[in-house]
mmCIF file of C-alpha atoms in Angstrom:
data_model
loop_
_atom_site.group_PDB
_atom_site.id
_atom_site.type_symbol
_atom_site.label_atom_id
_atom_site.label_comp_id
_atom_site.label_asym_id
_atom_site.label_seq_id
_atom_site.Cartn_x
_atom_site.Cartn_y
_atom_site.Cartn_z
ATOM 1 C CA UNK A 1 16.693 7.432 1.506
ATOM 2 C CA UNK A 2 13.339 8.394 0.098
ATOM 3 C CA UNK A 3 11.004 10.550 2.160
ATOM 4 C CA UNK A 4 7.347 9.636 1.810
ATOM 5 C CA UNK A 5 4.786 11.879 3.509
ATOM 6 C CA UNK A 6 1.277 10.563 4.027
ATOM 7 C CA UNK A 7 -1.545 12.715 5.319
ATOM 8 C CA UNK A 8 -3.644 13.026 7.271
ATOM 9 C CA UNK A 9 -2.312 10.831 10.055
ATOM 10 C CA UNK A 10 -5.824 10.067 11.263
ATOM 11 C CA UNK A 11 -9.398 10.883 10.368
ATOM 12 C CA UNK A 12 -12.740 10.624 12.137
ATOM 13 C CA UNK A 13 -15.647 10.858 9.741
ATOM 14 C CA UNK A 14 -19.375 10.304 9.727
ATOM 15 C CA UNK A 15 -20.738 7.307 7.853
ATOM 16 C CA UNK A 16 -21.676 8.360 4.344
ATOM 17 C CA UNK A 17 -19.025 11.051 4.036
ATOM 18 C CA UNK A 18 -16.309 11.034 1.409
ATOM 19 C CA UNK A 19 -12.661 10.634 2.420
ATOM 20 C CA UNK A 20 -9.467 11.830 0.802
ATOM 21 C CA UNK A 21 -5.879 11.050 1.732
ATOM 22 C CA UNK A 22 -2.617 11.588 -0.083
ATOM 23 C CA UNK A 23 1.054 10.791 -0.260
ATOM 24 C CA UNK A 24 3.831 13.030 -1.478
ATOM 25 C CA UNK A 25 7.518 12.533 -1.996
ATOM 26 C CA UNK A 26 10.635 14.430 -2.885
ATOM 27 C CA UNK A 27 11.598 11.675 -5.341
ATOM 28 C CA UNK A 28 10.095 10.456 -8.574
ATOM 29 C CA UNK A 29 8.370 7.087 -8.399
ATOM 30 C CA UNK A 30 7.564 4.399 -10.905
ATOM 31 C CA UNK A 31 4.564 2.946 -9.108
ATOM 32 C CA UNK A 32 2.164 3.841 -6.337
ATOM 33 C CA UNK A 33 0.327 1.190 -4.374
ATOM 34 C CA UNK A 34 -2.451 1.735 -1.853
ATOM 35 C CA UNK A 35 -3.043 -0.859 0.865
ATOM 36 C CA UNK A 36 -5.602 -1.212 3.629
ATOM 37 C CA UNK A 37 -4.874 -2.868 6.965
ATOM 38 C CA UNK A 38 -7.871 -4.118 8.926
ATOM 39 C CA UNK A 39 -7.411 -4.346 12.693
ATOM 40 C CA UNK A 40 -5.391 -7.442 13.612
ATOM 41 C CA UNK A 41 -4.479 -8.318 10.039
ATOM 42 C CA UNK A 42 -1.801 -7.672 7.443
ATOM 43 C CA UNK A 43 -2.177 -5.026 4.732
ATOM 44 C CA UNK A 44 -4.072 -5.924 1.571
ATOM 45 C CA UNK A 45 -3.618 -4.212 -1.784
ATOM 46 C CA UNK A 46 -6.488 -1.923 -2.845
ATOM 47 C CA UNK A 47 -5.222 -0.162 -5.953
ATOM 48 C CA UNK A 48 -1.993 -0.141 -7.976
ATOM 49 C CA UNK A 49 -0.932 2.756 -10.206
ATOM 50 C CA UNK A 50 1.801 2.426 -12.814
ATOM 51 C CA UNK A 51 1.667 5.506 -15.031
ATOM 52 C CA UNK A 52 1.854 9.219 -14.326
ATOM 53 C CA UNK A 53 -1.621 10.710 -14.536
ATOM 54 C CA UNK A 54 -3.311 7.327 -14.212
ATOM 55 C CA UNK A 55 -6.695 7.394 -12.509
ATOM 56 C CA UNK A 56 -8.021 4.049 -11.301
ATOM 57 C CA UNK A 57 -11.197 3.046 -9.489
ATOM 58 C CA UNK A 58 -12.064 -0.003 -7.430
ATOM 59 C CA UNK A 59 -15.679 0.216 -6.283
ATOM 60 C CA UNK A 60 -15.987 3.242 -4.022
ATOM 61 C CA UNK A 61 -12.234 3.804 -4.108
ATOM 62 C CA UNK A 62 -10.459 6.048 -6.587
ATOM 63 C CA UNK A 63 -6.729 6.687 -6.739
ATOM 64 C CA UNK A 64 -4.543 8.800 -8.984
ATOM 65 C CA UNK A 65 -0.842 8.809 -9.813
ATOM 66 C CA UNK A 66 0.239 12.447 -9.890
ATOM 67 C CA UNK A 67 1.440 13.867 -13.167
ATOM 68 C CA UNK A 68 4.761 14.888 -11.603
ATOM 69 C CA UNK A 69 5.221 11.263 -10.372
ATOM 70 C CA UNK A 70 5.813 12.596 -6.871
ATOM 71 C CA UNK A 71 2.358 12.229 -5.379
ATOM 72 C CA UNK A 72 -0.796 10.168 -5.257
ATOM 73 C CA UNK A 73 -4.202 10.440 -3.655
ATOM 74 C CA UNK A 74 -6.829 7.937 -2.567
ATOM 75 C CA UNK A 75 -10.496 8.855 -2.293
ATOM 76 C CA UNK A 76 -13.233 6.801 -0.666
ATOM 77 C CA UNK A 77 -16.786 7.788 -1.450
ATOM 78 C CA UNK A 78 -19.810 7.252 0.784
ATOM 79 C CA UNK A 79 -17.841 5.717 3.662
ATOM 80 C CA UNK A 80 -19.237 2.733 5.565
ATOM 81 C CA UNK A 81 -18.194 1.223 8.920
ATOM 82 C CA UNK A 82 -16.100 -1.518 7.301
ATOM 83 C CA UNK A 83 -13.840 1.160 5.782
ATOM 84 C CA UNK A 84 -12.273 1.481 9.243
ATOM 85 C CA UNK A 85 -8.591 0.639 9.236
ATOM 86 C CA UNK A 86 -5.179 2.004 8.365
ATOM 87 C CA UNK A 87 -4.478 2.985 4.774
ATOM 88 C CA UNK A 88 -0.906 2.927 3.518
ATOM 89 C CA UNK A 89 0.654 4.203 0.364
ATOM 90 C CA UNK A 90 3.722 2.411 -0.943
ATOM 91 C CA UNK A 91 5.975 3.439 -3.768
ATOM 92 C CA UNK A 92 8.653 2.025 -5.945
ATOM 93 C CA UNK A 93 11.426 4.400 -6.874
ATOM 94 C CA UNK A 94 13.257 4.798 -10.125
ATOM 95 C CA UNK A 95 16.532 2.954 -10.558
ATOM 96 C CA UNK A 96 17.604 0.442 -7.937
ATOM 97 C CA UNK A 97 15.125 -1.584 -5.895
ATOM 98 C CA UNK A 98 13.348 0.698 -3.425
ATOM 99 C CA UNK A 99 10.044 0.130 -1.692
ATOM 100 C CA UNK A 100 8.872 2.621 0.901
ATOM 101 C CA UNK A 101 5.661 2.755 2.915
ATOM 102 C CA UNK A 102 3.973 5.894 4.134
ATOM 103 C CA UNK A 103 3.244 6.057 7.853
ATOM 104 C CA UNK A 104 -0.427 5.397 7.297
ATOM 105 C CA UNK A 105 -3.762 7.156 7.629
ATOM 106 C CA UNK A 106 -5.940 5.728 10.376
ATOM 107 C CA UNK A 107 -9.587 6.003 9.408
ATOM 108 C CA UNK A 108 -12.425 5.851 11.920
ATOM 109 C CA UNK A 109 -16.036 5.884 10.708
ATOM 110 C CA UNK A 110 -18.767 6.992 13.094
ATOM 111 C CA UNK A 111 -22.056 5.201 12.363
ATOM 112 C CA UNK B 1 -5.789 -22.014 3.814
ATOM 113 C CA UNK B 2 -3.849 -18.763 4.045
ATOM 114 C CA UNK B 3 -1.229 -18.184 1.338
ATOM 115 C CA UNK B 4 1.242 -16.537 3.735
ATOM 116 C CA UNK B 5 1.427 -17.868 7.272
ATOM 117 C CA UNK B 6 3.434 -16.689 10.245
ATOM 118 C CA UNK B 7 4.289 -18.469 13.466
ATOM 119 C CA UNK B 8 3.935 -17.725 16.272
ATOM 120 C CA UNK B 9 1.096 -15.187 16.126
ATOM 121 C CA UNK B 10 1.948 -13.838 19.553
ATOM 122 C CA UNK B 11 5.096 -14.117 21.630
ATOM 123 C CA UNK B 12 6.190 -12.656 24.937
ATOM 124 C CA UNK B 13 9.849 -13.011 25.788
ATOM 125 C CA UNK B 14 12.502 -11.536 28.023
ATOM 126 C CA UNK B 15 15.404 -9.258 27.260
ATOM 127 C CA UNK B 16 18.433 -11.174 26.021
ATOM 128 C CA UNK B 17 16.528 -14.188 24.713
ATOM 129 C CA UNK B 18 16.938 -15.480 21.171
ATOM 130 C CA UNK B 19 13.721 -15.448 19.189
ATOM 131 C CA UNK B 20 12.857 -16.826 15.764
ATOM 132 C CA UNK B 21 9.805 -15.806 13.787
ATOM 133 C CA UNK B 22 8.863 -18.028 10.899
ATOM 134 C CA UNK B 23 7.114 -17.339 7.628
ATOM 135 C CA UNK B 24 5.846 -19.813 5.056
ATOM 136 C CA UNK B 25 4.121 -19.199 1.744
ATOM 137 C CA UNK B 26 2.270 -21.341 -0.762
ATOM 138 C CA UNK B 27 2.105 -18.670 -3.480
ATOM 139 C CA UNK B 28 5.275 -19.818 -5.219
ATOM 140 C CA UNK B 29 6.738 -16.328 -5.085
ATOM 141 C CA UNK B 30 10.475 -15.794 -5.235
ATOM 142 C CA UNK B 31 10.547 -12.560 -3.267
ATOM 143 C CA UNK B 32 9.977 -12.448 0.481
ATOM 144 C CA UNK B 33 10.183 -9.628 2.996
ATOM 145 C CA UNK B 34 10.167 -8.945 6.708
ATOM 146 C CA UNK B 35 8.634 -5.720 8.037
ATOM 147 C CA UNK B 36 8.209 -4.237 11.445
ATOM 148 C CA UNK B 37 5.205 -2.079 12.346
ATOM 149 C CA UNK B 38 5.190 0.400 15.208
ATOM 150 C CA UNK B 39 2.212 2.666 15.960
ATOM 151 C CA UNK B 40 2.420 5.836 13.876
ATOM 152 C CA UNK B 41 5.508 4.690 12.002
ATOM 153 C CA UNK B 42 4.018 2.585 9.267
ATOM 154 C CA UNK B 43 5.879 -0.443 7.968
ATOM 155 C CA UNK B 44 9.652 -0.494 8.032
ATOM 156 C CA UNK B 45 11.598 -2.989 5.950
ATOM 157 C CA UNK B 46 13.991 -5.188 7.940
ATOM 158 C CA UNK B 47 15.293 -7.639 5.333
ATOM 159 C CA UNK B 48 14.267 -8.884 1.920
ATOM 160 C CA UNK B 49 15.179 -11.818 -0.272
ATOM 161 C CA UNK B 50 14.773 -12.083 -4.037
ATOM 162 C CA UNK B 51 15.488 -15.801 -4.108
ATOM 163 C CA UNK B 52 16.969 -18.545 -1.942
ATOM 164 C CA UNK B 53 20.535 -17.330 -2.437
ATOM 165 C CA UNK B 54 19.804 -13.641 -2.140
ATOM 166 C CA UNK B 55 19.502 -11.752 1.165
ATOM 167 C CA UNK B 56 19.456 -7.964 1.470
ATOM 168 C CA UNK B 57 19.307 -5.567 4.386
ATOM 169 C CA UNK B 58 16.418 -3.188 4.630
ATOM 170 C CA UNK B 59 16.249 0.144 6.391
ATOM 171 C CA UNK B 60 16.321 -1.238 9.971
ATOM 172 C CA UNK B 61 18.308 -4.486 9.916
ATOM 173 C CA UNK B 62 20.444 -3.887 13.019
ATOM 174 C CA UNK B 63 19.653 -6.439 15.734
ATOM 175 C CA UNK B 64 18.008 -8.836 13.280
ATOM 176 C CA UNK B 65 19.124 -11.671 11.030
ATOM 177 C CA UNK B 66 17.275 -13.796 8.489
ATOM 178 C CA UNK B 67 17.482 -17.179 6.848
ATOM 179 C CA UNK B 68 15.895 -18.211 3.547
ATOM 180 C CA UNK B 69 15.695 -21.954 3.991
ATOM 181 C CA UNK B 70 13.702 -22.583 0.832
ATOM 182 C CA UNK B 71 11.647 -20.646 -1.673
ATOM 183 C CA UNK B 72 8.676 -21.029 0.632
ATOM 184 C CA UNK B 73 10.347 -20.223 3.963
ATOM 185 C CA UNK B 74 11.908 -17.056 5.331
ATOM 186 C CA UNK B 75 12.771 -16.782 9.033
ATOM 187 C CA UNK B 76 13.576 -13.709 11.087
ATOM 188 C CA UNK B 77 15.764 -14.004 14.178
ATOM 189 C CA UNK B 78 16.435 -11.686 17.061
ATOM 190 C CA UNK B 79 19.698 -12.959 18.523
ATOM 191 C CA UNK B 80 19.344 -11.060 21.796
ATOM 192 C CA UNK B 81 15.949 -9.428 22.111
ATOM 193 C CA UNK B 82 15.621 -5.969 23.623
ATOM 194 C CA UNK B 83 12.466 -4.101 24.704
ATOM 195 C CA UNK B 84 12.500 -1.642 21.796
ATOM 196 C CA UNK B 85 12.047 -4.611 19.461
ATOM 197 C CA UNK B 86 8.523 -4.929 20.821
ATOM 198 C CA UNK B 87 6.395 -4.506 17.696
ATOM 199 C CA UNK B 88 4.152 -6.179 15.159
ATOM 200 C CA UNK B 89 6.150 -8.124 12.560
ATOM 201 C CA UNK B 90 4.884 -8.910 9.083
ATOM 202 C CA UNK B 91 6.156 -11.244 6.421
ATOM 203 C CA UNK B 92 5.255 -10.540 2.790
ATOM 204 C CA UNK B 93 5.828 -12.028 -0.643
ATOM 205 C CA UNK B 94 5.762 -10.738 -4.200
ATOM 206 C CA UNK B 95 6.115 -12.167 -7.683
ATOM 207 C CA UNK B 96 8.591 -10.336 -9.937
ATOM 208 C CA UNK B 97 7.041 -11.964 -13.006
ATOM 209 C CA UNK B 98 3.513 -10.738 -12.323
ATOM 210 C CA UNK B 99 2.170 -7.666 -14.190
ATOM 211 C CA UNK B 100 2.009 -5.893 -10.828
ATOM 212 C CA UNK B 101 5.438 -7.006 -9.701
ATOM 213 C CA UNK B 102 5.491 -4.668 -6.705
ATOM 214 C CA UNK B 103 2.250 -5.974 -5.212
ATOM 215 C CA UNK B 104 3.000 -7.602 -1.884
ATOM 216 C CA UNK B 105 0.958 -10.258 -0.100
ATOM 217 C CA UNK B 106 1.179 -10.051 3.664
ATOM 218 C CA UNK B 107 0.912 -12.628 6.401
ATOM 219 C CA UNK B 108 -1.305 -12.054 9.443
ATOM 220 C CA UNK B 109 1.530 -10.735 11.591
ATOM 221 C CA UNK B 110 3.365 -11.749 14.767
ATOM 222 C CA UNK B 111 2.950 -9.603 17.839
ATOM 223 C CA UNK B 112 6.215 -9.695 19.780
ATOM 224 C CA UNK B 113 6.612 -8.290 23.278
ATOM 225 C CA UNK B 114 10.051 -8.094 24.865
ATOM 226 C CA UNK B 115 9.987 -7.543 28.612
#
């Protein structure tokens, strides 16, 4: 099956700092989705990317679909305490139905 | 009201017991999914269903079964629970006709503990 590597596994940052996380794969993907999971809740979609090279923003969040279609990054600018949670990338592979989640990046924000 | 609901929210059971987790949705989506979440392992797909007559195994289906009773209902069963099935279980839905057809909508989760 597909191998999806998400890094870093966890981050502790100071409030106001910028954050960057990424996902890479050995396979080519058609879409990249970034979700956030708040403590005690299910994941919620943040940003969806559908084209290689696509750069999309959602407030303080920016994500890009790598030009090789094998990677994606998510940046959060000027972090705030409510950014705490686990961030997951998810991809859809070419060809038959495939959806794979990364193992998540756990973000902690120190006020 | 929540679009995707799961019952129960928490369950403690004993090894060997049969357990059913239920999921209901009011989004009108054809596709439904069951995931398992373990710390540090992300979300692993157990089963998915594209419509009422379609059931497919995911990456970790052993020890689990599902039933799609209606478009709105998708149940996950553990026929004989074992301790390593202790995890957080999520149901999700998606709409293949939406522009973002891979976007999934998750329920709040069921925390299952098998003693």
